[in-house]
Tab-separated table of C-alpha atoms in Angstrom:
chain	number	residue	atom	x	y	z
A	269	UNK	CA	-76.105	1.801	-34.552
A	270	UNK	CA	-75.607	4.243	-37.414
A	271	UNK	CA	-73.598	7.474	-37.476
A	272	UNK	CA	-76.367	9.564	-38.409
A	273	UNK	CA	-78.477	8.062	-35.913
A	274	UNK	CA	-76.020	8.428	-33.231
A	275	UNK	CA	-75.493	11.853	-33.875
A	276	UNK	CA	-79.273	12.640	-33.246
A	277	UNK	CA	-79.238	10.633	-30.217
A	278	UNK	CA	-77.708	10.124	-26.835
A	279	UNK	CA	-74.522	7.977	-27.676
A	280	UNK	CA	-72.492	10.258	-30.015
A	281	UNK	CA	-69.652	10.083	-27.279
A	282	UNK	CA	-69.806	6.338	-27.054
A	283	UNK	CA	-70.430	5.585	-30.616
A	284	UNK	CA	-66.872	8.188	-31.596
A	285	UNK	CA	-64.954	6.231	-28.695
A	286	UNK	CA	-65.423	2.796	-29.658
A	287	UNK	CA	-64.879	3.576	-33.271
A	288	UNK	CA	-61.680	5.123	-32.638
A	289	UNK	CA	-60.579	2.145	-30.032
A	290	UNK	CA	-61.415	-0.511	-32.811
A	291	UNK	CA	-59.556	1.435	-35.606
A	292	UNK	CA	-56.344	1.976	-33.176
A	293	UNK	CA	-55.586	-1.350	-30.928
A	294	UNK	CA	-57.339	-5.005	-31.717
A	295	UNK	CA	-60.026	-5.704	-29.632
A	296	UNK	CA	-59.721	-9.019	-27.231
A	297	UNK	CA	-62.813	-9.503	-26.255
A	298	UNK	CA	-65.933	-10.904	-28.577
A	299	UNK	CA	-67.910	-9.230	-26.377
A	300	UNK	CA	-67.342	-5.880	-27.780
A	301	UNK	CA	-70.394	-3.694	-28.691
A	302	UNK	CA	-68.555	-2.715	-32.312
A	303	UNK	CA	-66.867	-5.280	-34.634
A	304	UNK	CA	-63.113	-5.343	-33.410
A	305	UNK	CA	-59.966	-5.053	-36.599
A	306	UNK	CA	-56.791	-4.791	-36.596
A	307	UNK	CA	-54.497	-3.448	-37.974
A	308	UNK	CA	-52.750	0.620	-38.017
A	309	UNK	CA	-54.982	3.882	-37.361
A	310	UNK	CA	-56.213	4.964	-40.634
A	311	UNK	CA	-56.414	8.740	-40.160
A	312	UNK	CA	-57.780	9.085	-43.911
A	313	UNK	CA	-61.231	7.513	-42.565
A	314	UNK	CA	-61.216	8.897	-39.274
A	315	UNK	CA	-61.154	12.157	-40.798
A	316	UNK	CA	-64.423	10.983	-43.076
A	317	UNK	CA	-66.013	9.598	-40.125
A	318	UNK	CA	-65.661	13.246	-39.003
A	319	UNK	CA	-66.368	15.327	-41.595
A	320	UNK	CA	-69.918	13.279	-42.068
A	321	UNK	CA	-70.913	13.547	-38.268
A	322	UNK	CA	-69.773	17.097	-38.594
A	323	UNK	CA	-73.009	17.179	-41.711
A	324	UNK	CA	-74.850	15.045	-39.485
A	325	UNK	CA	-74.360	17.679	-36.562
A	326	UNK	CA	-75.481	20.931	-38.568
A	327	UNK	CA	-79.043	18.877	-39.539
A	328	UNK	CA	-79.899	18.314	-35.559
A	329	UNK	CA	-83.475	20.704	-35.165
A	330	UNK	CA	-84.054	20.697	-38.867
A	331	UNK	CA	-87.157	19.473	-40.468
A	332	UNK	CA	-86.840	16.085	-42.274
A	333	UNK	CA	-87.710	15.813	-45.703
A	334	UNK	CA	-91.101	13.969	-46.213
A	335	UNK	CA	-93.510	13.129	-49.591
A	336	UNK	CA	-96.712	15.679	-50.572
A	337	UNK	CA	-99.110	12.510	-48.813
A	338	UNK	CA	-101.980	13.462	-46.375
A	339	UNK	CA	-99.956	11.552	-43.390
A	340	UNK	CA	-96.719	13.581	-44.220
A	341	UNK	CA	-98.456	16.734	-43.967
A	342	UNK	CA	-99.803	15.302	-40.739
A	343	UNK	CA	-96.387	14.181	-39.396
A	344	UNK	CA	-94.884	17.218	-40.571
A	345	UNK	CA	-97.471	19.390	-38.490
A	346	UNK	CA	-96.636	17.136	-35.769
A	347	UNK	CA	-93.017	17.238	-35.838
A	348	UNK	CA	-93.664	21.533	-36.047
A	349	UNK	CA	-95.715	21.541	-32.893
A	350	UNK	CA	-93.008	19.404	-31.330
A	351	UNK	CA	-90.204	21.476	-32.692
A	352	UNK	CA	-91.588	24.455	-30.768
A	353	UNK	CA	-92.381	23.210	-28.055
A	354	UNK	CA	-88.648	21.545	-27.552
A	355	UNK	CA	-87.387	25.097	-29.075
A	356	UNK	CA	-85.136	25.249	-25.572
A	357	UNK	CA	-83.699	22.216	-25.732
A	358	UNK	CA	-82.353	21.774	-29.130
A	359	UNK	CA	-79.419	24.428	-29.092
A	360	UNK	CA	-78.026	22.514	-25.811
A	361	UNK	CA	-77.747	19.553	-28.087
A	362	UNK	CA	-76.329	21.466	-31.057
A	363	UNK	CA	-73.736	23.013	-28.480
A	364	UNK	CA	-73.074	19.727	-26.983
A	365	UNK	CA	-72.697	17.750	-30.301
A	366	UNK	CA	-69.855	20.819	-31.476
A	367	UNK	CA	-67.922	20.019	-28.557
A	368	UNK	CA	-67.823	16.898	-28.828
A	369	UNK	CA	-66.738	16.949	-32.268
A	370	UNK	CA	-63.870	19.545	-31.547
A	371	UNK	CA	-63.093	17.276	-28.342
A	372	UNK	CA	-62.764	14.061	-30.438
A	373	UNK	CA	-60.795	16.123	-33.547
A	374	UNK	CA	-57.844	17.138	-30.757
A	375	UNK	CA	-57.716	13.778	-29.644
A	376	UNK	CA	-57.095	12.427	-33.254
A	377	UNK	CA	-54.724	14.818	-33.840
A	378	UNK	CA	-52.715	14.045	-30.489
A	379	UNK	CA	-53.415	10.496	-31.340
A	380	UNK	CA	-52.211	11.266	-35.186
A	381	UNK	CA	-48.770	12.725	-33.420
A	382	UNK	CA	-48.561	9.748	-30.986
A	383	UNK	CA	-48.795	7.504	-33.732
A	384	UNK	CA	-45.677	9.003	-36.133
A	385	UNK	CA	-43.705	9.078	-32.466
A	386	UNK	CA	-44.346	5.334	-32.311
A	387	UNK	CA	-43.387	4.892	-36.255
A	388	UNK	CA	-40.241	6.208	-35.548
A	389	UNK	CA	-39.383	4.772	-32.133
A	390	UNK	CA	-39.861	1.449	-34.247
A	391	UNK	CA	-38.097	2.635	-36.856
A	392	UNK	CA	-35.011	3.621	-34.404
A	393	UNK	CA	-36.148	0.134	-32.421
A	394	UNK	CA	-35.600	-1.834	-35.893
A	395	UNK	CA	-32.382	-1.139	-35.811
A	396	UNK	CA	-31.311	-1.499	-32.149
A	397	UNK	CA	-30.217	-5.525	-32.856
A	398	UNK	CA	-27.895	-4.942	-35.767
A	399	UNK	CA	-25.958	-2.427	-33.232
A	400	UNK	CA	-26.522	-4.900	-30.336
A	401	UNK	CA	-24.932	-7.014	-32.265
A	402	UNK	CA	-21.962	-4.811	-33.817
A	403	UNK	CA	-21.253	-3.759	-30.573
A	404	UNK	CA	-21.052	-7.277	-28.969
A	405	UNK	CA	-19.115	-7.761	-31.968
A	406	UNK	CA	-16.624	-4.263	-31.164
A	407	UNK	CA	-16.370	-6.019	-27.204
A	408	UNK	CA	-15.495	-9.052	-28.598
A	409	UNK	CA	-12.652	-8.184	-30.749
A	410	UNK	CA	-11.914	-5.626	-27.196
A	411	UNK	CA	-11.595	-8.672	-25.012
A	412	UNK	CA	-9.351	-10.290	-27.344
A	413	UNK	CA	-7.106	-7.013	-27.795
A	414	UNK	CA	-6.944	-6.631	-23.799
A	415	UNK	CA	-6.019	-10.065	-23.591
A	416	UNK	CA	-2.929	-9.811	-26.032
A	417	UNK	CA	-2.194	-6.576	-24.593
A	418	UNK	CA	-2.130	-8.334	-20.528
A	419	UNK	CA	0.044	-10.981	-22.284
A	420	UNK	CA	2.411	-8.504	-24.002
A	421	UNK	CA	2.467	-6.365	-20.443
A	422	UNK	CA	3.567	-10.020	-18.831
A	423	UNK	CA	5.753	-10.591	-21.518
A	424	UNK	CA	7.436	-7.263	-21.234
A	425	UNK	CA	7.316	-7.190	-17.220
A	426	UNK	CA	9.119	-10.752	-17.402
A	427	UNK	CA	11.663	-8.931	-19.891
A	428	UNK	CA	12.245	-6.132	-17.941
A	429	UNK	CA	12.574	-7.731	-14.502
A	430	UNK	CA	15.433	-10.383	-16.280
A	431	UNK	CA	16.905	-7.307	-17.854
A	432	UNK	CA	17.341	-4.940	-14.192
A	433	UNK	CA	18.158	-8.782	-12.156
A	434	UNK	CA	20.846	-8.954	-15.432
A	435	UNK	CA	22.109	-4.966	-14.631
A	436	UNK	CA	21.715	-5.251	-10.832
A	437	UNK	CA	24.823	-8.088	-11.367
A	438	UNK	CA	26.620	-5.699	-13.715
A	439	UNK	CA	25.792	-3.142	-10.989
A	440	UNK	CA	26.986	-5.164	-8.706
A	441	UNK	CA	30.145	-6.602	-9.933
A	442	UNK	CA	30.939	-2.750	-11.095
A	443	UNK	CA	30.612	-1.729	-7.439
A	444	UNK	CA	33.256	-4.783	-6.082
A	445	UNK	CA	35.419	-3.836	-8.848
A	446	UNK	CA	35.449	0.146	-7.715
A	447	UNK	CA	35.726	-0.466	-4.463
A	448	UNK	CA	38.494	-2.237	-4.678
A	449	UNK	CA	39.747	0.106	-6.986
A	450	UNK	CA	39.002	2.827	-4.249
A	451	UNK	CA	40.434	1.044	-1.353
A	452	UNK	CA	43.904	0.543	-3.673
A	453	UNK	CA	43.826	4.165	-4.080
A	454	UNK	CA	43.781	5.158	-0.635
A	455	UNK	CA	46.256	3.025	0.110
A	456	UNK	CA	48.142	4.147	-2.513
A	457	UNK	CA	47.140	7.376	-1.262
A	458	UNK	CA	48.266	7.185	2.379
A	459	UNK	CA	51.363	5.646	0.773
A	460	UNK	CA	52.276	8.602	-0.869
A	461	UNK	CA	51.192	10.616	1.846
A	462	UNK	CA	53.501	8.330	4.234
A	463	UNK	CA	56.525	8.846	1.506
A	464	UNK	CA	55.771	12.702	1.312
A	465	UNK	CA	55.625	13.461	4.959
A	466	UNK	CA	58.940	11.440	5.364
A	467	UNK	CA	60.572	13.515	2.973
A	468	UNK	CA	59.537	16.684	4.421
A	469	UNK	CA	60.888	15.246	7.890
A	470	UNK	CA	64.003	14.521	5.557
A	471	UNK	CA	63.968	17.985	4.353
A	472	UNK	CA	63.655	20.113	7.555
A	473	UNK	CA	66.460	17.728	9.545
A	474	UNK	CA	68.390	18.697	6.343
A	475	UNK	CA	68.178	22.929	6.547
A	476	UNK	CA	68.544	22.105	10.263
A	477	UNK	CA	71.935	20.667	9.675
A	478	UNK	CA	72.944	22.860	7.042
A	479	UNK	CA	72.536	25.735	8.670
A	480	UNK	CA	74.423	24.429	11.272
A	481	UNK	CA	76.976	24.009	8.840
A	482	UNK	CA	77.456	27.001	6.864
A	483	UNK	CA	79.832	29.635	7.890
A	484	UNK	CA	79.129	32.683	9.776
A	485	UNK	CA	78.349	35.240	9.033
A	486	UNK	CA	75.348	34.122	6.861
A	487	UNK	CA	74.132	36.287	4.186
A	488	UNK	CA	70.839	37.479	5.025
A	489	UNK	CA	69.085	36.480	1.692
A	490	UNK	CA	70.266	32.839	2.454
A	491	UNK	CA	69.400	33.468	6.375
A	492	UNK	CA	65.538	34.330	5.381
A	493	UNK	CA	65.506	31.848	2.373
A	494	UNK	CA	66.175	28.734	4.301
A	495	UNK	CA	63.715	30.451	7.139
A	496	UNK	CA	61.041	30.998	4.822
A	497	UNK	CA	61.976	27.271	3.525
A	498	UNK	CA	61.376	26.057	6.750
A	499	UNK	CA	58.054	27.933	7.827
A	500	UNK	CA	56.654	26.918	5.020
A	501	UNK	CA	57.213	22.620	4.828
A	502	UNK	CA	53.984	21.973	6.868
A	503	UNK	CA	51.515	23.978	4.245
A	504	UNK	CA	51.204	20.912	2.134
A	505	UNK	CA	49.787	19.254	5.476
A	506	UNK	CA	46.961	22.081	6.357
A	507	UNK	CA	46.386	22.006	2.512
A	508	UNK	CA	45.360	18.330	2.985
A	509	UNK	CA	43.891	19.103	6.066
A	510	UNK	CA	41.346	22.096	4.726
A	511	UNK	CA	40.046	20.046	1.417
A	512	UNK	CA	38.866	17.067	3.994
A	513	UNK	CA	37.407	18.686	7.478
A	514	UNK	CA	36.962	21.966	5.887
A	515	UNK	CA	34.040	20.948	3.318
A	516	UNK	CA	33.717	21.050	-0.204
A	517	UNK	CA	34.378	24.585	-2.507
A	518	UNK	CA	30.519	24.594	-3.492
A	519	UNK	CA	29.823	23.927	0.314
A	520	UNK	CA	32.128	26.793	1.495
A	521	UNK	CA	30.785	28.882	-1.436
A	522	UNK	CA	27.028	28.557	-0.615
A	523	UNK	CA	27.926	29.225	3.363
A	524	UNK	CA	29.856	32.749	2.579
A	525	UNK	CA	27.280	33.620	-0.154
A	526	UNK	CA	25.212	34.986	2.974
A	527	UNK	CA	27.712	37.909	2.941
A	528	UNK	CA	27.628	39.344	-0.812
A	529	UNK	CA	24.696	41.481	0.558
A	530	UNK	CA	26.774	43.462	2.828
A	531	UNK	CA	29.503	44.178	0.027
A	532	UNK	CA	26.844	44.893	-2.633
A	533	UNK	CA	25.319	47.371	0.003
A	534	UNK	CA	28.260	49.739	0.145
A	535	UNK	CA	29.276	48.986	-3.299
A	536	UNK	CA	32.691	47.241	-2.218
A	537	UNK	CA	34.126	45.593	-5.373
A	538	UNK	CA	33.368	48.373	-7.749
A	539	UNK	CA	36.363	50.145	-9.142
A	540	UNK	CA	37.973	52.590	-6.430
A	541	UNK	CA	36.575	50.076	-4.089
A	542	UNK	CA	38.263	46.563	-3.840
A	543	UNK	CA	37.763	44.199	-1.328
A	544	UNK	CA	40.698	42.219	0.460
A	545	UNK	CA	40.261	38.899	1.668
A	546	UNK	CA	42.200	38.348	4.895
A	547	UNK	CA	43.535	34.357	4.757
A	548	UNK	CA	41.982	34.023	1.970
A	549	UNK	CA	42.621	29.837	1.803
A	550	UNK	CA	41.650	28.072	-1.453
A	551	UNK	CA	39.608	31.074	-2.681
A	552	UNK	CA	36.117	30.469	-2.535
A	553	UNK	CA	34.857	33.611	-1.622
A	554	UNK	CA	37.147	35.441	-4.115
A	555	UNK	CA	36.003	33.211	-6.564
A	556	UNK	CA	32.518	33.826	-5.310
A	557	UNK	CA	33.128	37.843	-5.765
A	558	UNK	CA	34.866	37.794	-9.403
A	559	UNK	CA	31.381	35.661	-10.426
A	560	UNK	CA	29.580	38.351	-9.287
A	561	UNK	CA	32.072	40.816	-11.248
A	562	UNK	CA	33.789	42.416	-8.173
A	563	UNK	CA	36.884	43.199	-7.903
A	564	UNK	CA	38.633	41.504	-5.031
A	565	UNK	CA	42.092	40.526	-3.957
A	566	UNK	CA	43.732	38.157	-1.111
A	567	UNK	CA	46.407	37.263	0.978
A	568	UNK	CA	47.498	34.319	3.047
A	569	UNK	CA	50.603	32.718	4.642
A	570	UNK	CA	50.170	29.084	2.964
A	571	UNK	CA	52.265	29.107	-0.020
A	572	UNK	CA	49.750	25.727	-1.499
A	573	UNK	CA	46.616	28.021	-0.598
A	574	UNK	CA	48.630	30.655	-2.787
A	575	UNK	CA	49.556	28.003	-5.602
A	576	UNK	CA	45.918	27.124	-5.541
A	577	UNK	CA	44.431	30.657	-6.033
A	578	UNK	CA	46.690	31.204	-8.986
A	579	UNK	CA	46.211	28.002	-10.390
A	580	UNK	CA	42.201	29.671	-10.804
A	581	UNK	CA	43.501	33.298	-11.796
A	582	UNK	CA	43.177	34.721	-8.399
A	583	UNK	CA	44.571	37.743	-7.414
A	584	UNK	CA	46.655	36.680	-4.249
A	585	UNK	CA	49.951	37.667	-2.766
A	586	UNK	CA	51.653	35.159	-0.197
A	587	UNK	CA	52.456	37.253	2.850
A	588	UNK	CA	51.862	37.983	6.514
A	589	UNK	CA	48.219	39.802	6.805
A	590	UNK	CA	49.530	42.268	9.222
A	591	UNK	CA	52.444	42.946	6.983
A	592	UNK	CA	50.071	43.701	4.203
A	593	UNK	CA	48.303	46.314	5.772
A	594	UNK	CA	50.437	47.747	6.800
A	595	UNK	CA	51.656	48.257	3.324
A	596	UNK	CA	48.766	49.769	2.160
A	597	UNK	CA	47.496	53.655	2.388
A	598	UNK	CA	44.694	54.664	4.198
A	599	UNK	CA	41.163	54.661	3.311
A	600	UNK	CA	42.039	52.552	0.008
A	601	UNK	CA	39.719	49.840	0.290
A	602	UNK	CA	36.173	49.425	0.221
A	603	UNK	CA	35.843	46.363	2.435
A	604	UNK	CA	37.968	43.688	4.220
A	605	UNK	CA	36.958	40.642	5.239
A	606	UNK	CA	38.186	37.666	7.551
A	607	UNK	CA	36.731	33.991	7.332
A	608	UNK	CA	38.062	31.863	10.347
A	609	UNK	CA	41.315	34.390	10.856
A	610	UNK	CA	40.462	35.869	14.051
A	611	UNK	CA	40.898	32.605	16.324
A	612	UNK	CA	44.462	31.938	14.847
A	613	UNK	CA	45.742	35.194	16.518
A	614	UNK	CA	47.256	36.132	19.751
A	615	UNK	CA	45.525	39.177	21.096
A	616	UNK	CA	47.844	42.061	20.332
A	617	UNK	CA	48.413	40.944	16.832
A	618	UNK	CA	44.253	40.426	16.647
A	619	UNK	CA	44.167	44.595	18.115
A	620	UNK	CA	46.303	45.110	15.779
A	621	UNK	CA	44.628	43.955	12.719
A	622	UNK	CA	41.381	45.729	13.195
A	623	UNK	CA	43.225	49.139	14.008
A	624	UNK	CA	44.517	48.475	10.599
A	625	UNK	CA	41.649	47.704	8.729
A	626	UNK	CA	39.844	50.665	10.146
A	627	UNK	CA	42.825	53.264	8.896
A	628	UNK	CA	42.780	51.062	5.158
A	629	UNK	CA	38.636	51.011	5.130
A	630	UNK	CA	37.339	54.035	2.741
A	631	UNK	CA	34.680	56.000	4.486
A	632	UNK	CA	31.537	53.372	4.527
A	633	UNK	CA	33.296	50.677	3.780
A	634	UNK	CA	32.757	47.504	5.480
A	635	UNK	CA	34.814	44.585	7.650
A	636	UNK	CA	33.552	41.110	8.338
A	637	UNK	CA	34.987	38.477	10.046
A	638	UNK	CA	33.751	35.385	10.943
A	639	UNK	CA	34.645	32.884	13.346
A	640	UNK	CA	33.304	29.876	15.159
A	641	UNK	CA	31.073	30.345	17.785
A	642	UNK	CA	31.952	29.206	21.382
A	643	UNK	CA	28.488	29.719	22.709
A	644	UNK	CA	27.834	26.448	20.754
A	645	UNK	CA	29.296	23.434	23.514
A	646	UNK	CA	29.548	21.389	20.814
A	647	UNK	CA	32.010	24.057	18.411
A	648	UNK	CA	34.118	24.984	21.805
A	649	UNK	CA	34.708	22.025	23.224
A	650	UNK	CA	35.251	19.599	20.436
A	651	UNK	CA	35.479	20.909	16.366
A	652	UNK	CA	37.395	24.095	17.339
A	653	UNK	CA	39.878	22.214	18.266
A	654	UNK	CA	40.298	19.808	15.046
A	655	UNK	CA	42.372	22.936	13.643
A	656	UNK	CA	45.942	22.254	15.161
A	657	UNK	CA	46.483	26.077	14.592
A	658	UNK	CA	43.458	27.795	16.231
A	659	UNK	CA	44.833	29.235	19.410
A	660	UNK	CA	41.635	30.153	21.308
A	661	UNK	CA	37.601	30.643	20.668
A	662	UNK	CA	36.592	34.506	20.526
A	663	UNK	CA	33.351	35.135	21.885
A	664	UNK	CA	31.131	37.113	19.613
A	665	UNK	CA	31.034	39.896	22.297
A	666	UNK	CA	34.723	40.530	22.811
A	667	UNK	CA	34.870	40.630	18.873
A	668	UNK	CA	31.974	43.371	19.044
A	669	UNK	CA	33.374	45.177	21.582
A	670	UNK	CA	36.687	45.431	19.798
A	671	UNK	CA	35.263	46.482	16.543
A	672	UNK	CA	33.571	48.926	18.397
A	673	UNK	CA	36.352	50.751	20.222
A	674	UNK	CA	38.837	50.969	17.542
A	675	UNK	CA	36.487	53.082	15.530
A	676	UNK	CA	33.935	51.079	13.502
A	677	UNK	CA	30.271	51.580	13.937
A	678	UNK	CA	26.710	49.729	13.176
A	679	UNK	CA	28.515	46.469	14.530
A	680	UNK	CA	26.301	43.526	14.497
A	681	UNK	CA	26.715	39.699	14.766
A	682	UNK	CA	24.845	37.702	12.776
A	683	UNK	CA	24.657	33.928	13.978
A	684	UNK	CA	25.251	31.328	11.456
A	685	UNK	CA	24.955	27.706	10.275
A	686	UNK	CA	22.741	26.204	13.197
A	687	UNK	CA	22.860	22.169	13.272
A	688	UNK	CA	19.729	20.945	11.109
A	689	UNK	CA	16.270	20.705	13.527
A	690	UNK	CA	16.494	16.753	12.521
A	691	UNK	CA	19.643	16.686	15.396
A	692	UNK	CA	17.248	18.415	17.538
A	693	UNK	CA	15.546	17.397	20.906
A	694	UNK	CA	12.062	17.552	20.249
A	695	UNK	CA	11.037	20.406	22.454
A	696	UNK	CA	7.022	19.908	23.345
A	697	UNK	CA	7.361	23.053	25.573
A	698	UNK	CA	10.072	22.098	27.572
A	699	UNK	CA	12.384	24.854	28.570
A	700	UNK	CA	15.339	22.642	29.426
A	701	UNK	CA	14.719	20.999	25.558
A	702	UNK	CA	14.711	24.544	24.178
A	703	UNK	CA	18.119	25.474	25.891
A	704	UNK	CA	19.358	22.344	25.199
A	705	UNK	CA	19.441	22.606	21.551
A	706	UNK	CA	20.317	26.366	21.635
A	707	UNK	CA	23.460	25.508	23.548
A	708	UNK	CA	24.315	22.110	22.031
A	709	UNK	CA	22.944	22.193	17.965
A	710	UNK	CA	22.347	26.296	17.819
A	711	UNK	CA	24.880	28.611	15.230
A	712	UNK	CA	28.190	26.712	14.834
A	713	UNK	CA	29.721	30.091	13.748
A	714	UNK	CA	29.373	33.507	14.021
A	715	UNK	CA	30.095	36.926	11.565
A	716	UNK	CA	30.112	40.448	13.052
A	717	UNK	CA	29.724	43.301	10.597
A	718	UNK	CA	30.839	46.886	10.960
A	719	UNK	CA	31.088	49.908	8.788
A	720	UNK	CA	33.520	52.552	8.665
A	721	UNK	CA	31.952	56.604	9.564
C-alpha cells in the first residue's frame, strides 16, 4: 500500500506503525505485512515519511486534478455531487488524520530520546569490560598484598611473642634476683634493728648506773639531762612503729585533707592567725597547710618526730603540749588541732588541754581533734590497741560534751574513714546485715569540730 493512498484511506494508523516497527527493531517473522530491515532508526526519513503524509493530509476533500475530456468532466461532476453529499463526513477524517499525525510525531520524538539514551548506555556499556577487568586486576594485586601483609602480621606476632617469652625470663630472673635482694635487706634490716635496740638497752642500764653513781647532790642541769636522756631512748622505736602501722605520708595526707575546709573557713593560717598542731608526728598535715600557704606550727614529745619535721623545714618545737600552752597568751591563735592526741591522755591532763586551747583560740577560731572511734568493734577491740601508748578509747560523745562545757560552741563530729563496702555484708534488706556493718566496717575514726564565740 502507498503512503498517499493510505492517508486517504482507513489504515493510516496501521500503515505509520508498521513503518516505524520495521525501521526500529528487525522483523522475525516473513510473515510480516511490510518488508522487514535492519539496522538503526533513521530519524532523517522518518521525518520525510512525515512531512509527505502531513501534504498528503491537507489534500483529503480536495478535488483531484483530471484532463479537459468529456469523461473527466463527467467524473468530475460526479466526484462534486459526491463531495456534497459526504460534506459531513470529510472534516472527521481531516481531524482524525491531524491527530494521528501529531500522535505519531510525539512518539518519534520520545522514540528519538529513547534511542540517544540507548547510544549512550552502550557507549557507558562498551566500556564496562575494560573496568571489569582493571578491577579484577586492582583485587588481584589486593589478594596478593593481604596475603603478604597476614604473613608479615604472623611473622611479626611470632617475633613479638619470642621477644615478651625472652623478657618474661629477664622479668623473671630480675624478680629472683630482687627478692633476694629484699629478703637480705630485711634481714639486714632486723639485724640492725636487733643491734640498735640492744644498744639502747645498753644505754638506759648505763644512765641507770651512773646515776647511781654520781655524787649527791646532783646538779639539776645534769639531773634533767640524763632524765630527758632517758624519756627519750624509746622514740626511735614509735618512730619505726608510726612509718609501718601508721600508713604512708600521701595516705595520712589525703585522710586529714578532709579538714583544710574548716581552717580555710575561719581563715586560720593567715597572718595574725596561725594554726598549732598538737603531736604533730612526722608532719603531714603541716606539710599539708604550708602547700596550701598557711602558716602553721607544731609540737610533739618525740625528739625523731621533731628531727623529722626539721629535716622538711617545719616549724616544730620538741616539748610537752600542755607545757606549750600554757606558754602562750590568750586568744593568739586562730586554730588548734589534735590528730590521734586525745586517747594518749589521762583525763585531767585531757580537761586540761581543751581549757587551754579555748583561752589560746582567737575569737572564731577553731579546734579539731580526731581520734579513733570506739563505736567501731573492730577499732575498740583490736587496732586501738596496736599503739602501746594509747591509754583508753574516747567516745565521740564524752569528747562533745567536753568541748562543749569548757566554752566552745557549734561542736560537731564528723565520722570518718568507713571500711570500703567490698568488706561489707551484703545487706538485701536485712536489718541485722545493716547493723552489722555499721558496728563492725562503719567510721574507723572520728573528728569533732568546735569554734570559739
Amino acid at each position: 500500500m502507498q503512503l498517499r493512498d493510505a492517508i486517504h484511506g482507513q489504515d493510516l494508523e496501521k500503515f505509520l506503525a508498521n513503518e516505524i516497527r520495521r525501521s526500529a527493531m528487525p522483523s522475525s517473522s516473513s510473515s510480516s505485512p511490510l518488508p522487514a530491515e535492519t539496522g538503526p532508526l533513521n530519524f532523517a526519513r522518518f521525518q520525510e515519511w512525515m512531512r509527505t503524509a502531513q501534504e498528503s493530509a491537507v489534500s483529503v476533500g480536495r478535488m483531484p486534478p483530471s484532463s479537459n475530456t468529456l469523461r473527466a468532466r463527467f467524473g468530475a461532476v460526479l466526484v462534486r455531487i459526491v463531495q456534497r453529499m459526504l460534506f459531513w463526513y470529510t472534516p472527521q477524517i481531516v481531524g482524525f488524520n491531524t491527530s494521528a499525525l501529531g500522535l505519531v510525531q510525539e512518539q518519534g520524538r520520545l522514540i528519538e530520546q529513547l534511542s540517544a539514551q540507548v547510544a549512550a548506555l552502550q557507549t557507558e556499556l562498551a566500556g564496562v569490560p575494560a573496568e571489569l577487568s582493571r578491577s579484577h586486576s586492582r583485587m588481584e594485586t589486593s589478594r596478593e598484598q593481604w596475603e603478604d601483609f597476614k604473613r608479615a602480621v604472623q611473622q611479626s606476632d611470632q617475633e613479638l611473642l619470642g621477644f615478651i617469652q625472652s623478657r618474661d625470663a629477664e622479668v623473671e630472673a630480675l624478680r629472683k634476683e630482687s627478692g633476694d635482694r629484699h629478703r637480705s635487706a630485711q634481714a639486714a634490716a632486723a639485724q640492725f634493728r636487733t643491734l640498735f635496740f640492744s644498744q639502747e638497752r645498753r644505754l638506759g642500764t648505763l644512765l641507770s648506773d651512773v646515776r647511781k653513781r654520781l655524787p649527791d647532790p646532783l646538779d639539776s642541769g645534769q639531773l634533767q639531762r640524763l632524765a630527758a636522756q632517758q624519756d627519750h631512748h624509746l622514740d626511735p622505736l614509735y618512730l619505726l612503729f608510726e612509718d609501718e602501722m601508721r600508713g604512708t605520708r600521701a595516705e595520712i595526707q589525703s585522710r586529714l585533707a578532709e579538714h583544710l575546709p574548716h581552717i580555710e573557713a575561719c581563715q586560720a593560717g593567715t597572718p595574725g592567725r596561725a594554726v598549732l598542731d598538737l603531736g604533730c608526728g612526722r608532719g603531714e598535715w603541716l606539710e599539708l597547710l604550708r602547700d596550701r600557704g598557711l602558716q602553721a606550727s607544731g609540737v610533739d614529745l618525740n625528739q625523731n618526730f621533731v628531727d623529722c619535721c626539721t629535716q622538711l623545714s617545719l616549724d616544730v618545737t620538741l616539748a610537752d603540749v600542755i607545757e606549750n600552752l600554757r606558754a602562750r597568751p590568750d586568744r593568739s591563735l586562730g586554730a588548734i588541732t589534735g590528730f590521734h592526741i586525745v586517747e594518749h591522755l589521762p583525763w585531767p591532763v585531757l580537761v586540761e588541754l581543751v581549757d587551754q586551747t579555748v583561752r589560746v583560740l582567737k575569737p572564731g577560731g577553731v579546734a579539731i581533734f580526731e581520734t579513733p572511734n570506739p563505736a567501731n568493734i573492730l577499732t575498740s577491740s583490736h587496732y586501738f590497741y596496736l599503739d602501746p601508748t594509747h591509754r583508753n578509747p574516747v567516745p565521740s560523745l564524752l569528747l562533745h560534751f567536753l568541748l562543749e562545757a569548757r566554752g566552745l560552741c557549734d561542736v560537731k563530729v564528723l565520722p570518718l574513714h568507713p571500711y570500703p563496702e567490698a568488706l561489707h555484708l551484703p545487706a538485701d534488706g536485712a536489718e541485722v546485715a545493716v547493723r552489722f556493718n555499721q558496728h563492725f566496717y562503719g567510721p574507723q575514726d572520728y573528728a569533732v569540730v568546735g569554734r570559739k564565740a
